[in-house]
Short mmCIF file of C-alpha atoms in Angstrom, two decimals:
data_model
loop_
_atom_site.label_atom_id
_atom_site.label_comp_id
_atom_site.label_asym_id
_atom_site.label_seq_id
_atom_site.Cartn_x
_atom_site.Cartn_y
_atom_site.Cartn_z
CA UNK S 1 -1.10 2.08 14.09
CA UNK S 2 -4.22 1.96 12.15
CA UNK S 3 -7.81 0.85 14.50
CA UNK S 4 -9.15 -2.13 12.83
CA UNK S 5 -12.37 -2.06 12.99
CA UNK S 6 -12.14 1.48 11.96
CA UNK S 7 -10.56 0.61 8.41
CA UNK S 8 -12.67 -2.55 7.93
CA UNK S 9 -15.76 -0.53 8.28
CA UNK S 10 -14.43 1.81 5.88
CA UNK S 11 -13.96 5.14 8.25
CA UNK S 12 -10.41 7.13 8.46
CA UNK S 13 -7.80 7.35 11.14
CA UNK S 14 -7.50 9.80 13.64
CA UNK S 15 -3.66 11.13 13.07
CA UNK S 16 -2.97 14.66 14.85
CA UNK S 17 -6.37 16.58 14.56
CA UNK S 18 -6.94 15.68 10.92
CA UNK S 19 -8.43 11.94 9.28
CA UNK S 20 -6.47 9.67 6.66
CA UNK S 21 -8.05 7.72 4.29
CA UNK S 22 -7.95 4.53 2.47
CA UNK S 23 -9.42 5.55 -0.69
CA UNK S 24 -12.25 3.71 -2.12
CA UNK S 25 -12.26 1.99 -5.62
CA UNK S 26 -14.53 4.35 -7.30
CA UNK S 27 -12.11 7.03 -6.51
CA UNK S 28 -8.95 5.03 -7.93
CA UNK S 29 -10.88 4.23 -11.25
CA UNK S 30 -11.95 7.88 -11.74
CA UNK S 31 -8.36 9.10 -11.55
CA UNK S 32 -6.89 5.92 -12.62
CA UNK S 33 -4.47 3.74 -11.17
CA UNK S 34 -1.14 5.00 -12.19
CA UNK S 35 -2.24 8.40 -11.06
CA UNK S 36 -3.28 7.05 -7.48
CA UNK S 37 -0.09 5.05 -7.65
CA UNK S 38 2.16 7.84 -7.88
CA UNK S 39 0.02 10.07 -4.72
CA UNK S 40 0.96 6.82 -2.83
CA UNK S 41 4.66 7.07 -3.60
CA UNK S 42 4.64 10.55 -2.70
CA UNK S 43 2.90 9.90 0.47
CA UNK S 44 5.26 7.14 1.21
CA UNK S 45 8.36 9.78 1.31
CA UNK S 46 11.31 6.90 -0.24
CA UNK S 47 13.30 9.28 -2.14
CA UNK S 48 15.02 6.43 -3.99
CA UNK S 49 11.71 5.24 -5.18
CA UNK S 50 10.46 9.02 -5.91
CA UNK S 51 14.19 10.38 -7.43
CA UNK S 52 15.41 7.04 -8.83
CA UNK S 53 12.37 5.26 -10.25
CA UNK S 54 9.55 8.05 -10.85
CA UNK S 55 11.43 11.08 -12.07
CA UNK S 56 14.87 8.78 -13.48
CA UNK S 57 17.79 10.93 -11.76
CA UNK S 58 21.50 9.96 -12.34
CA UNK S 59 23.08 7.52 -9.85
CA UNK S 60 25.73 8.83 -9.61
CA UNK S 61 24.01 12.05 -8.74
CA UNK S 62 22.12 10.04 -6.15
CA UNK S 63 24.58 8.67 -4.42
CA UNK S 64 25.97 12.34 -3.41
CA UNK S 65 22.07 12.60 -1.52
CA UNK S 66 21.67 9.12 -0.71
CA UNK S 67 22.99 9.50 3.05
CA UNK S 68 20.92 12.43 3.21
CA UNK S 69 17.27 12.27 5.04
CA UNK S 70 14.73 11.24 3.17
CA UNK S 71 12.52 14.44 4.33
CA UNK S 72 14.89 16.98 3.51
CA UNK S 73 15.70 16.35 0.28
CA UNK S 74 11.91 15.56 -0.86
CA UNK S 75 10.63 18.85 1.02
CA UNK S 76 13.56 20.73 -0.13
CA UNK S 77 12.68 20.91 -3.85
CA UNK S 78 9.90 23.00 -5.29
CA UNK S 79 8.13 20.70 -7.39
CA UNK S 80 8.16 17.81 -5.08
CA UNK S 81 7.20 19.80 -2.36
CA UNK S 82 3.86 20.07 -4.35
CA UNK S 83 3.38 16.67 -5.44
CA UNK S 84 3.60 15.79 -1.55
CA UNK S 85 0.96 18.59 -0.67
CA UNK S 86 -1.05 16.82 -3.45
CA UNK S 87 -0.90 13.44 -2.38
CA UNK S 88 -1.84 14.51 1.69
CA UNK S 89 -4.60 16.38 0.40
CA UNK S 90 -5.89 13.31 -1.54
CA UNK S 91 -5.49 10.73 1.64
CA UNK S 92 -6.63 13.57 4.07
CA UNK S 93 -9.31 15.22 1.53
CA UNK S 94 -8.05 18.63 3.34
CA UNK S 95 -6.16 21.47 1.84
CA UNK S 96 -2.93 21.20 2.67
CA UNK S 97 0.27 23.55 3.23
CA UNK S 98 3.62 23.72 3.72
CA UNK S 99 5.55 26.07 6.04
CA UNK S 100 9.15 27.23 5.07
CA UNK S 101 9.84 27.91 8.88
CA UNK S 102 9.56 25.31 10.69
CA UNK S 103 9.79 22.63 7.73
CA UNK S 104 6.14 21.24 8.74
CA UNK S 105 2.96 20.27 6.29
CA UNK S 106 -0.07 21.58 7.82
CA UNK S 107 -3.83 21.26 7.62
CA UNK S 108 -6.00 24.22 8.10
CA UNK S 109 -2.96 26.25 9.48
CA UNK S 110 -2.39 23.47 11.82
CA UNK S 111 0.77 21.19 12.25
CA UNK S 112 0.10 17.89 10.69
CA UNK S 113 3.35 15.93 9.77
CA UNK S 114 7.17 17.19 10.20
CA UNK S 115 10.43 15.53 9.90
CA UNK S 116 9.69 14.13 13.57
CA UNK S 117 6.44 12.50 13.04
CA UNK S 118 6.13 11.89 9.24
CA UNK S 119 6.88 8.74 9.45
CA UNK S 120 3.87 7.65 11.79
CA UNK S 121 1.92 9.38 8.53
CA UNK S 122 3.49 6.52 6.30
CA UNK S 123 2.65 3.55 8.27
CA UNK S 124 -0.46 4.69 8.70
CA UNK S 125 -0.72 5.06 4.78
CA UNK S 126 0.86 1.98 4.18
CA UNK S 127 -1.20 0.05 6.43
CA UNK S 128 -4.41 1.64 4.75
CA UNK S 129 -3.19 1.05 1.58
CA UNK S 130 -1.86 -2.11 1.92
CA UNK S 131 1.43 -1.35 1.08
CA UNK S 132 4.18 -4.10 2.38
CA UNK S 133 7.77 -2.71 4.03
CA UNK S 134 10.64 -3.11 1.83
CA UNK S 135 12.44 -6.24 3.43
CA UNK S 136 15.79 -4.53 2.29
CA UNK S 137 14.99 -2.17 4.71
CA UNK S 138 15.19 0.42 2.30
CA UNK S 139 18.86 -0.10 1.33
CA UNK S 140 19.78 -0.03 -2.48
CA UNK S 141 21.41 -2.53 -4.08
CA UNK S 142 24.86 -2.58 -5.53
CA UNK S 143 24.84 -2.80 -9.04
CA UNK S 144 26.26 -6.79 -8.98
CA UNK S 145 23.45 -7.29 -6.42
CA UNK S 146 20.98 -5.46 -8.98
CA UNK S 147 22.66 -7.82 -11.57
CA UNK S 148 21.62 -11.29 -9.77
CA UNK S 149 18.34 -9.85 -8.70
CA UNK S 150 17.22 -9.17 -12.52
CA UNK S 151 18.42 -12.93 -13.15
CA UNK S 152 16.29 -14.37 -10.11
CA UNK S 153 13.14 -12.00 -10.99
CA UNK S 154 13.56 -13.26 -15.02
CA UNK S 155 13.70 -16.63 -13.66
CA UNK S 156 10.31 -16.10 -11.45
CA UNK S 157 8.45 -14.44 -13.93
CA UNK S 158 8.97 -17.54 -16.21
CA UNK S 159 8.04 -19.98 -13.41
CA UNK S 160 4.98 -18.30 -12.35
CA UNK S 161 1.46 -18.25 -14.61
CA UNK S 162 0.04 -15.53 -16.01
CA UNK S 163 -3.25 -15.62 -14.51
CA UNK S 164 -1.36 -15.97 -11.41
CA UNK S 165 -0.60 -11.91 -11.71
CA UNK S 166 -3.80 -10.31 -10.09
CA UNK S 167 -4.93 -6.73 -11.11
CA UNK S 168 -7.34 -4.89 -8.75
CA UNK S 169 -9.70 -5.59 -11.76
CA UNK S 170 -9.46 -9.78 -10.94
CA UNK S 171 -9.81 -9.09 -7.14
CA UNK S 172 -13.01 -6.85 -7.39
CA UNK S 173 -14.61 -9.26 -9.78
CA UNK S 174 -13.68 -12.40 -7.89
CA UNK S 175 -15.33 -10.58 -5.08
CA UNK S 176 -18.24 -9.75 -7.13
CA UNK S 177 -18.48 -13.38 -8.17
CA UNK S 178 -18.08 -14.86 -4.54
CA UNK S 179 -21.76 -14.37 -3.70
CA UNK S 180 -20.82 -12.60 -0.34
CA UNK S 181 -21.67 -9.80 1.67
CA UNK S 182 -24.31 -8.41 -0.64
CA UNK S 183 -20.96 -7.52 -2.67
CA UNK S 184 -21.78 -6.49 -6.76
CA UNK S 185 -20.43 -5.17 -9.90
CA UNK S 186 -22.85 -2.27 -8.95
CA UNK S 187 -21.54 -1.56 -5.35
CA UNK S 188 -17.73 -2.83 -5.05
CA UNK S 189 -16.65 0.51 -5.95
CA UNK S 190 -17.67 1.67 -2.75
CA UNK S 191 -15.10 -0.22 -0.83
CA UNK S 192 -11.97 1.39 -0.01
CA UNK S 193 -8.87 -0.19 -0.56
CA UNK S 194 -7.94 -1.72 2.61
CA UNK S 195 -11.97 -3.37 2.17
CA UNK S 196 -11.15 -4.90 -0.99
CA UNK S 197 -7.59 -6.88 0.26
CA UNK S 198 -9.31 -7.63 3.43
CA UNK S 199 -12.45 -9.26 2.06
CA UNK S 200 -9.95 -11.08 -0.58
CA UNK S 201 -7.42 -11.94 2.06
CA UNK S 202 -11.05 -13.54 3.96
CA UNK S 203 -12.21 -15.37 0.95
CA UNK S 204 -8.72 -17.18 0.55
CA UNK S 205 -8.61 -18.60 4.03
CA UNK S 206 -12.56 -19.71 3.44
CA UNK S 207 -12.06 -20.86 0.17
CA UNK S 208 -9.31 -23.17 1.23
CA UNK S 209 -11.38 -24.53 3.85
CA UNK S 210 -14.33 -25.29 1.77
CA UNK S 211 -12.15 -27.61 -1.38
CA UNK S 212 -10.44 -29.61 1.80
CA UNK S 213 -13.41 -30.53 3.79
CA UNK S 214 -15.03 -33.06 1.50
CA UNK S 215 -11.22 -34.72 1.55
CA UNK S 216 -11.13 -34.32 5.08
CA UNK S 217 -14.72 -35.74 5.57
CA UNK S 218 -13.83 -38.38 3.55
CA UNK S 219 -10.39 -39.50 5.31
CA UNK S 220 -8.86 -38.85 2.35
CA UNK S 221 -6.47 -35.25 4.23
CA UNK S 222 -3.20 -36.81 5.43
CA UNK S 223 -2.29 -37.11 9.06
CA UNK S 224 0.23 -34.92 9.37
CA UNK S 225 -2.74 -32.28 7.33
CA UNK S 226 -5.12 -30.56 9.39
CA UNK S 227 -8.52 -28.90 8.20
CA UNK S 228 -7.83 -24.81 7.62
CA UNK S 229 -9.54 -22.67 10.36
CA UNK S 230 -11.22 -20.08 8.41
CA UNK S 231 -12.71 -18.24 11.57
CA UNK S 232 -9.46 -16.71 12.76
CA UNK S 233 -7.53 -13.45 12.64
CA UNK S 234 -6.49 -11.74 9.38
CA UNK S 235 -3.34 -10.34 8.84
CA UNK S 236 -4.93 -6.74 7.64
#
């Protein structure tokens, strides 16, 4: 678990000697967002995601690993060995390792994450990053189920507008143009990433209580309506 207050005002988390970090925007527009994207992934440890999606392995080559712990097989390998040493070094900004031994990552020759505590790494990434658990709890789906998911995602993306699709761009410059917190086009790159959703997630819950109190004030808000609270607990 991530402190709060820690990731609102923008400092790292404490996780076995060493500090993760939600990366600020200026960082993930210098290296662009695909790239920062694909440290994520790698920090998130979903083989299926990582084998599957990013690098396009066989299924049917898959399924003979699919059983198989997640850890192993991505610390197993070489090359993905590295991109994982890459992607802690970006969220810790340390230089990381990896020792053959015992199977463990470590940070300035000391023990950071192995295949006994790794996952407390990735909810405290995801939680950073803002990066929702799979409801499927991480189960693939058959290829029929794959087959009536496509038709029900087809069918979504032609119910739902376009401008309903926010980028990080339309979230930093809705913030920019929300007059609040001193925030700017010359200082929202400073916020990290867990800032930015925050603040947005924040201006929602305002915003929605600022368009219904004139119909509220004005009897006009059903009875069975009540007036948002806006000065309440966020989910982040």
């Amino acid at each position: 678990m991530i402190d709060r207050m820690q990731a609102f005002l923008g400092h790292p988390t404490k996780f076995n000697d060493s500090y993760i970090h939600s990366p600020n925007l200026d960082e993930i527009a210098i290296m662009g967002y695909m790239e920062y994207m694909i440290k994520l992934n790698f920090s998130l440890f979903d083989k299926e995601k990582i084998l599957l999606d990013m690098f396009g392995m066989d299924e049917k080559e898959y399924d003979s690993i699919e059983s198989s712990p997640d850890y192993h097989i991505l610390t197993d390998h070489p090359q993905l060995r590295e991109h994982i040493i890459d992607s802690i070094e970006f969220f810790t900004k340390s230089k990381v390792s990896f020792d053959s031994d015992t199977g463990s990552f470590l940070i300035n020759g000391i023990e950071f994450i192995n295949e006994n505590t790794y996952l407390a790494y990735v909810d405290i990434i995801k939680q950073l990053n803002v990066v929702e658990s799979n409801s499927d709890n991480g189960r693939r789906k058959t290829a029929k189920a794959k087959s009536f998911q496509d038709r029900i995602d087809s069918f979504k993306k032609k119910v739902q507008k376009k401008e309903d699709n926010l980028e990080i761009k339309d979230i930093l410059s809705i913030l920019c143009n929300a007059g609040i917190n001193g925030i700017n086009i010359f200082n929202v790159g400073t916020l990290s990433i867990y800032q930015m959703y925050e603040e947005f997630e924040r201006l929602n819950v305002k915003e929605s209580f600022s368009r219904l109190l004139p119909v509220w004030a004005n009897g006009h808000l059903g009875e069975s309506n009540k007036l948002p609270e806006w000065i309440k607990r966020t989910k982040l």
